[in-house]
Amino acid sequence: MYPLRRNRRLRTNESIRSLVRETIINPNDFIVPLFVVDGKGVKEEIASMPNYYRLSLDMLQKEAKELWKLGLKSVLLFVKVDDKLKDNSGKEALNPDGLMQRAIKTVKNAVPEMIVMTDVAMDPYSSFGHDGIVSEGKILNDDTNAVLAEMSLSHAKAGADVVAPSDMMDGRIFEIRTLLEDEGFCNTAIMSYSAKYASAFYGPFRDALDSAPVDKKDIPKDKKTYQMDYANREEAIRETLMDIDEGADIVMVKPGLCYLDIVREIKDTVNVPVAVYQVSGEYAMIKAAAEKGWLDHDAVMLEQITAIKRAGASLIASYFAKDVVKLIN
Ligand code: PBG
């Protein structure tokens, strides 16, 4: 009697495979990142992100409605800020009539039930392309936190449901939570980029927002003094537990595919939802290989998204969200 167990029995055909499948992707898994620009009727393709666009507010409104029809229930807003409005203080980020604040209202007006998440970070507003105030070649931690808290409050006032600080300063979740509570925004959630690595996969995103660190004397050329060293695992747990203590409702690991060991470990350690950001470089790689005919776009896309969820993601921020949902619907 050999063998008693034949694992292939449950792989015989698609029907049986689907009955025993452990990880199923559905529209509720996704957060849709959106890039917003000023102007009218603007839908500009991002060179290093084929089929992904910068949208003006009128186009954003259309997009939000379309996403909602597809069953996608959350967006994560990023803004591309005019160079003239950039400085070293993040002043424009606090403008109640700024692009982000108008974008939040636009989505909420178009689809009131849509969960609006906002990027809280200084880099799109920074003349140096950094996520903090720069002084004497250093990124100031505590002064930056004060701006991030005010920025979060400003987004909450404009109607954001979730603020998502993506900077990696120490203690910013506490500062943000405290100010939101003090100002009566006790229901505004915080999704913290808790384990965000200093990654080369962010390149296309920085093209999209024109937000890369500038190449100037005495300005750090990278973000390695605040984003995490990709060689580290224990530090990711420490960062994440601290953010939860400070009041984060959702924690995040970023990027996705290269960091699934971290995702699983965090998922097994914490009891809050874990989000994963499949970043711009991961998107660009699949697009480029598919364009060359070297990889099957849809198959690789679905395999990667499923792997991210299997690793423990409750939520996935992905530029493929719409493509995946169209494919599985
Ligand atoms: C910056 C920010 C980045 C991303 C999200 N927020 C880039 C960076 O840290 O330089 C990257 C997202 C992506 O690559 O898709 N606050």
Short mmCIF file of C-alpha atoms and ligand atoms in Angstrom, two decimals:
data_model
loop_
_atom_site.label_atom_id
_atom_site.label_comp_id
_atom_site.label_asym_id
_atom_site.label_seq_id
_atom_site.Cartn_x
_atom_site.Cartn_y
_atom_site.Cartn_z
CA MET A 1 0.00 0.00 0.00
CA TYR A 2 2.18 2.86 -1.21
CA PRO A 3 1.62 5.79 -1.05
CA LEU A 4 -1.22 6.29 1.42
CA ARG A 5 -1.26 9.99 0.80
CA ARG A 6 -1.31 11.39 -2.70
CA ASN A 7 -1.29 15.19 -2.54
CA ARG A 8 -1.97 15.35 -6.26
CA ARG A 9 -5.56 14.18 -5.71
CA LEU A 10 -6.56 17.66 -4.63
CA ARG A 11 -4.88 19.19 -7.68
CA THR A 12 -6.70 17.08 -10.29
CA ASN A 13 -8.73 19.90 -11.84
CA GLU A 14 -9.56 23.57 -11.33
CA SER A 15 -12.80 22.81 -9.48
CA ILE A 16 -11.13 20.80 -6.74
CA ARG A 17 -8.20 23.21 -6.64
CA SER A 18 -10.53 26.12 -6.10
CA LEU A 19 -12.31 24.26 -3.30
CA VAL A 20 -9.11 23.81 -1.29
CA ARG A 21 -7.43 27.10 -2.21
CA GLU A 22 -6.12 28.86 0.90
CA THR A 23 -5.71 32.41 -0.37
CA ILE A 24 -8.39 34.17 -2.40
CA ILE A 25 -7.96 37.69 -3.74
CA ASN A 26 -10.96 40.02 -3.70
CA PRO A 27 -11.54 43.76 -4.13
CA ASN A 28 -11.56 44.33 -0.35
CA ASP A 29 -7.87 43.48 -0.25
CA PHE A 30 -6.83 46.64 -2.04
CA ILE A 31 -5.81 50.21 -1.45
CA VAL A 32 -5.48 52.15 -4.72
CA PRO A 33 -2.64 54.71 -4.77
CA LEU A 34 -3.52 57.77 -6.86
CA PHE A 35 -1.31 60.63 -8.05
CA VAL A 36 -2.92 64.04 -8.19
CA VAL A 37 -1.82 67.18 -10.06
CA ASP A 38 -3.24 70.65 -10.49
CA GLY A 39 -4.95 71.55 -13.75
CA LYS A 40 -8.00 70.51 -15.72
CA GLY A 41 -8.55 67.44 -17.86
CA VAL A 42 -5.07 66.19 -17.06
CA LYS A 43 -4.37 62.46 -17.38
CA GLU A 44 -0.60 62.17 -17.84
CA GLU A 45 1.01 58.78 -18.13
CA ILE A 46 4.05 58.33 -15.85
CA ALA A 47 7.01 57.36 -18.03
CA SER A 48 8.37 54.66 -15.74
CA MET A 49 4.90 53.40 -14.78
CA PRO A 50 3.11 52.42 -18.01
CA ASN A 51 -0.68 52.71 -17.85
CA TYR A 52 -0.50 54.69 -14.59
CA TYR A 53 -1.38 58.38 -14.54
CA ARG A 54 -1.22 61.70 -12.78
CA LEU A 55 -4.78 63.01 -12.56
CA SER A 56 -6.21 66.47 -12.14
CA LEU A 57 -9.14 66.83 -9.74
CA ASP A 58 -11.85 66.45 -12.42
CA MET A 59 -10.24 63.21 -13.61
CA LEU A 60 -9.76 62.08 -10.01
CA GLN A 61 -13.48 62.42 -9.49
CA LYS A 62 -14.18 60.16 -12.49
CA GLU A 63 -11.56 57.67 -11.36
CA ALA A 64 -13.00 57.45 -7.84
CA LYS A 65 -16.43 56.61 -9.26
CA GLU A 66 -14.98 53.98 -11.55
CA LEU A 67 -12.99 52.37 -8.73
CA TRP A 68 -16.08 52.24 -6.54
CA LYS A 69 -18.05 50.49 -9.30
CA LEU A 70 -15.32 47.87 -9.51
CA GLY A 71 -15.67 47.22 -5.76
CA LEU A 72 -12.51 49.06 -4.75
CA LYS A 73 -13.22 50.86 -1.49
CA SER A 74 -10.09 52.77 -0.60
CA VAL A 75 -7.70 55.18 -2.23
CA LEU A 76 -4.35 56.50 -1.03
CA LEU A 77 -3.72 60.02 -2.27
CA PHE A 78 -0.37 61.51 -3.27
CA VAL A 79 0.13 64.98 -4.73
CA LYS A 80 2.64 66.38 -7.18
CA VAL A 81 3.42 69.85 -5.97
CA ASP A 82 4.54 72.75 -8.12
CA ASP A 83 8.26 73.55 -7.63
CA LYS A 84 7.35 77.12 -6.72
CA LEU A 85 5.45 75.87 -3.66
CA LYS A 86 8.27 73.72 -2.33
CA ASP A 87 10.45 74.83 0.59
CA ASN A 88 12.25 73.38 3.60
CA SER A 89 9.35 73.88 6.03
CA GLY A 90 6.45 72.00 4.44
CA LYS A 91 4.33 75.15 4.65
CA GLU A 92 2.24 74.31 1.57
CA ALA A 93 1.35 70.91 3.07
CA LEU A 94 -0.69 72.76 5.72
CA ASN A 95 -2.55 74.98 3.27
CA PRO A 96 -6.26 74.26 3.87
CA ASP A 97 -6.79 74.96 0.19
CA GLY A 98 -3.79 72.95 -0.97
CA LEU A 99 -3.97 70.26 -3.63
CA MET A 100 -4.17 67.38 -1.13
CA GLN A 101 -6.94 69.03 0.85
CA ARG A 102 -8.90 69.66 -2.37
CA ALA A 103 -8.25 66.11 -3.56
CA ILE A 104 -9.65 64.66 -0.33
CA LYS A 105 -12.83 66.72 -0.73
CA THR A 106 -13.10 65.78 -4.40
CA VAL A 107 -13.09 62.05 -3.67
CA LYS A 108 -15.42 62.39 -0.68
CA ASN A 109 -17.88 64.42 -2.75
CA ALA A 110 -17.76 61.96 -5.65
CA VAL A 111 -18.08 58.81 -3.50
CA PRO A 112 -18.90 59.54 0.15
CA GLU A 113 -18.37 55.93 1.25
CA MET A 114 -14.91 55.69 -0.29
CA ILE A 115 -12.20 55.37 2.39
CA VAL A 116 -9.81 58.22 1.73
CA MET A 117 -6.27 57.64 2.92
CA THR A 118 -3.64 60.33 2.57
CA ASP A 119 0.10 60.31 2.32
CA VAL A 120 1.54 62.28 5.23
CA ALA A 121 5.12 63.16 4.32
CA MET A 122 7.10 66.25 3.46
CA ASP A 123 8.98 65.00 0.40
CA PRO A 124 6.49 66.17 -2.27
CA TYR A 125 6.64 69.62 -0.63
CA SER A 126 10.37 69.66 0.08
CA SER A 127 12.75 71.67 -2.07
CA PHE A 128 15.37 69.07 -1.08
CA GLY A 129 13.25 65.99 -1.77
CA HIS A 130 13.44 64.80 1.83
CA ASP A 131 10.79 63.55 4.22
CA GLY A 132 11.84 66.06 6.83
CA ILE A 133 13.26 69.47 7.53
CA VAL A 134 16.92 69.57 6.52
CA SER A 135 19.47 71.43 8.61
CA GLU A 136 23.26 71.27 8.27
CA GLY A 137 23.09 68.09 6.22
CA LYS A 138 20.79 66.32 8.68
CA ILE A 139 17.09 65.51 8.69
CA LEU A 140 15.59 66.95 11.88
CA ASN A 141 13.39 64.44 13.67
CA ASP A 142 11.30 66.31 16.22
CA ASP A 143 10.77 69.47 14.19
CA THR A 144 9.56 67.30 11.33
CA ASN A 145 7.13 65.48 13.61
CA ALA A 146 5.44 68.75 14.49
CA VAL A 147 4.80 69.38 10.77
CA LEU A 148 3.59 65.82 10.21
CA ALA A 149 1.08 66.15 13.04
CA GLU A 150 -0.24 69.46 11.65
CA MET A 151 -0.40 67.91 8.17
CA SER A 152 -2.41 64.98 9.52
CA LEU A 153 -4.80 67.35 11.27
CA SER A 154 -5.22 69.34 8.09
CA HIS A 155 -6.06 66.15 6.15
CA ALA A 156 -8.49 65.07 8.85
CA LYS A 157 -10.22 68.45 8.69
CA ALA A 158 -10.53 68.09 4.91
CA GLY A 159 -12.27 64.75 5.43
CA ALA A 160 -9.58 62.06 5.32
CA ASP A 161 -10.56 58.79 6.98
CA VAL A 162 -7.02 57.50 7.39
CA VAL A 163 -3.74 59.39 7.52
CA ALA A 164 -0.69 57.44 6.41
CA PRO A 165 2.67 58.81 7.54
CA SER A 166 5.35 57.45 5.19
CA ASP A 167 8.39 59.26 6.54
CA MET A 168 9.97 57.02 9.27
CA MET A 169 10.75 59.74 11.83
CA ASP A 170 10.87 58.43 15.41
CA GLY A 171 7.83 59.17 17.55
CA ARG A 172 5.65 60.63 14.82
CA ILE A 173 2.73 58.30 15.42
CA PHE A 174 2.48 59.53 19.02
CA GLU A 175 2.62 63.18 17.91
CA ILE A 176 -0.04 62.64 15.26
CA ARG A 177 -2.35 60.60 17.51
CA THR A 178 -2.09 63.14 20.30
CA LEU A 179 -2.90 66.13 18.12
CA LEU A 180 -5.81 64.33 16.40
CA GLU A 181 -7.30 63.39 19.78
CA ASP A 182 -6.77 66.89 21.19
CA GLU A 183 -8.54 68.40 18.20
CA GLY A 184 -11.49 66.00 18.35
CA PHE A 185 -10.57 63.74 15.44
CA CYS A 186 -10.72 60.57 17.50
CA ASN A 187 -12.09 58.55 14.58
CA THR A 188 -9.38 59.42 12.10
CA ALA A 189 -7.28 56.28 11.77
CA ILE A 190 -3.53 56.10 11.35
CA MET A 191 -1.97 53.65 8.93
CA SER A 192 1.70 53.79 9.77
CA TYR A 193 4.45 52.91 7.34
CA SER A 194 6.12 51.05 10.21
CA ALA A 195 8.73 48.92 8.48
CA LYS A 196 9.66 51.04 5.51
CA TYR A 197 12.99 50.16 4.01
CA ALA A 198 15.46 52.42 2.19
CA SER A 199 14.76 50.73 -1.13
CA ALA A 200 15.85 51.23 -4.71
CA PHE A 201 12.37 50.15 -5.77
CA TYR A 202 10.91 53.64 -5.17
CA GLY A 203 12.49 55.14 -8.30
CA PRO A 204 9.42 55.36 -10.54
CA PHE A 205 7.34 56.89 -7.71
CA ARG A 206 9.89 59.68 -7.30
CA ASP A 207 9.58 60.28 -11.07
CA ALA A 208 5.81 60.43 -10.72
CA LEU A 209 5.95 63.12 -8.04
CA ASP A 210 9.29 64.67 -8.93
CA SER A 211 10.23 64.07 -5.30
CA ALA A 212 13.71 62.49 -5.39
CA PRO A 213 16.38 63.87 -3.04
CA VAL A 214 18.22 66.64 -4.86
CA ASP A 215 21.87 66.29 -5.82
CA LYS A 216 23.30 69.26 -3.91
CA LYS A 217 26.29 69.78 -1.68
CA ASP A 218 25.50 69.08 2.01
CA ILE A 219 22.15 67.47 1.21
CA PRO A 220 21.96 63.72 1.88
CA LYS A 221 21.56 61.91 -1.45
CA ASP A 222 19.52 59.08 0.04
CA LYS A 223 17.05 58.42 2.86
CA LYS A 224 19.17 55.91 4.78
CA THR A 225 19.25 57.93 8.03
CA TYR A 226 15.50 57.50 8.42
CA GLN A 227 14.28 54.61 6.25
CA MET A 228 15.39 51.14 7.40
CA ASP A 229 18.42 49.16 6.29
CA TYR A 230 17.14 46.33 4.11
CA ALA A 231 19.51 43.92 5.83
CA ASN A 232 17.49 44.13 9.06
CA ARG A 233 14.69 41.94 10.35
CA GLU A 234 14.50 42.42 14.13
CA GLU A 235 14.43 46.17 13.70
CA ALA A 236 11.23 45.82 11.66
CA ILE A 237 9.50 44.15 14.61
CA ARG A 238 10.75 46.84 16.98
CA GLU A 239 9.58 49.67 14.71
CA THR A 240 6.18 48.06 14.27
CA LEU A 241 5.55 47.37 17.96
CA MET A 242 6.53 50.95 18.81
CA ASP A 243 4.10 52.35 16.24
CA ILE A 244 1.29 50.24 17.69
CA ASP A 245 2.14 51.48 21.21
CA GLU A 246 2.06 55.03 19.90
CA GLY A 247 -1.42 54.56 18.46
CA ALA A 248 -1.20 53.16 14.93
CA ASP A 249 -4.39 51.39 13.81
CA ILE A 250 -2.85 49.69 10.79
CA VAL A 251 0.85 48.96 10.29
CA MET A 252 2.63 48.55 7.00
CA VAL A 253 5.58 46.78 5.45
CA LYS A 254 7.09 48.34 2.36
CA PRO A 255 8.18 47.31 -0.30
CA GLY A 256 6.32 44.04 -0.88
CA LEU A 257 7.85 41.13 -2.70
CA CYS A 258 11.42 41.29 -1.33
CA TYR A 259 10.09 41.64 2.21
CA LEU A 260 7.56 38.83 2.58
CA ASP A 261 9.62 37.22 5.35
CA ILE A 262 9.12 40.44 7.32
CA VAL A 263 5.39 40.49 6.53
CA ARG A 264 4.90 36.98 7.88
CA GLU A 265 6.88 37.67 11.01
CA ILE A 266 5.00 40.87 11.75
CA LYS A 267 1.67 39.21 11.01
CA ASP A 268 2.52 36.50 13.56
CA THR A 269 3.63 39.09 16.14
CA VAL A 270 0.97 41.81 16.11
CA ASN A 271 -2.81 41.88 16.40
CA VAL A 272 -3.63 44.88 14.22
CA PRO A 273 -4.17 44.74 10.44
CA VAL A 274 -0.96 44.55 8.42
CA ALA A 275 -0.79 46.37 5.11
CA VAL A 276 1.79 45.78 2.42
CA TYR A 277 2.79 48.30 -0.24
CA GLN A 278 3.72 46.73 -3.55
CA VAL A 279 5.75 49.70 -4.74
CA SER A 280 6.35 51.47 -8.02
CA GLY A 281 9.53 49.57 -8.91
CA GLU A 282 7.75 46.27 -8.47
CA TYR A 283 5.04 47.50 -10.84
CA ALA A 284 7.57 48.78 -13.36
CA MET A 285 9.47 45.48 -13.45
CA ILE A 286 6.41 43.48 -14.40
CA LYS A 287 5.33 46.06 -16.99
CA ALA A 288 8.77 46.14 -18.60
CA ALA A 289 9.19 42.38 -18.76
CA ALA A 290 5.66 41.98 -20.15
CA GLU A 291 6.27 44.65 -22.79
CA LYS A 292 9.26 42.68 -23.97
CA GLY A 293 7.14 39.54 -24.09
CA TRP A 294 9.34 37.90 -21.48
CA LEU A 295 6.68 37.39 -18.81
CA ASP A 296 2.92 36.85 -18.85
CA HIS A 297 1.68 40.12 -17.30
CA ASP A 298 -1.58 38.93 -15.78
CA ALA A 299 -0.23 35.63 -14.51
CA VAL A 300 2.79 37.21 -12.81
CA MET A 301 0.66 40.03 -11.39
CA LEU A 302 -1.81 37.60 -9.81
CA GLU A 303 0.96 35.35 -8.50
CA GLN A 304 2.70 38.27 -6.76
CA ILE A 305 -0.48 39.70 -5.27
CA THR A 306 -1.49 36.27 -4.01
CA ALA A 307 1.97 35.76 -2.50
CA ILE A 308 1.69 39.08 -0.65
CA LYS A 309 -1.68 38.10 0.80
CA ARG A 310 -0.46 34.58 1.63
CA ALA A 311 2.44 36.12 3.54
CA GLY A 312 -0.05 37.85 5.83
CA ALA A 313 -1.23 41.10 4.27
CA SER A 314 -4.73 42.19 5.26
CA LEU A 315 -4.49 45.12 2.86
CA ILE A 316 -2.38 45.61 -0.25
CA ALA A 317 -1.56 49.01 -1.69
CA SER A 318 -0.95 48.25 -5.35
CA TYR A 319 -0.86 49.99 -8.71
CA PHE A 320 -2.30 46.74 -10.09
CA ALA A 321 -5.49 46.96 -7.99
CA LYS A 322 -7.74 47.86 -10.90
CA ASP A 323 -6.13 45.36 -13.28
CA VAL A 324 -6.43 42.54 -10.75
CA VAL A 325 -10.05 43.29 -9.94
CA LYS A 326 -10.98 43.43 -13.61
CA LEU A 327 -9.22 40.11 -14.15
CA ILE A 328 -10.92 38.27 -11.28
CA ASN A 329 -14.42 39.78 -11.69
C1 PBG B 1 7.75 59.13 0.40
C2 PBG B 1 7.10 57.97 -0.23
C3 PBG B 1 7.72 57.13 -1.14
C4 PBG B 1 6.80 56.17 -1.52
C5 PBG B 1 5.62 56.43 -0.82
N1 PBG B 1 5.82 57.55 -0.02
C6 PBG B 1 9.06 57.21 -1.73
C7 PBG B 1 10.20 57.45 -0.86
O1 PBG B 1 10.23 57.09 0.31
O2 PBG B 1 11.13 58.05 -1.36
C8 PBG B 1 7.10 55.10 -2.51
C9 PBG B 1 5.97 54.41 -3.15
C10 PBG B 1 6.33 53.66 -4.37
O3 PBG B 1 7.50 53.52 -4.77
O4 PBG B 1 5.39 53.17 -5.01
N2 PBG B 1 7.21 59.66 1.52
#
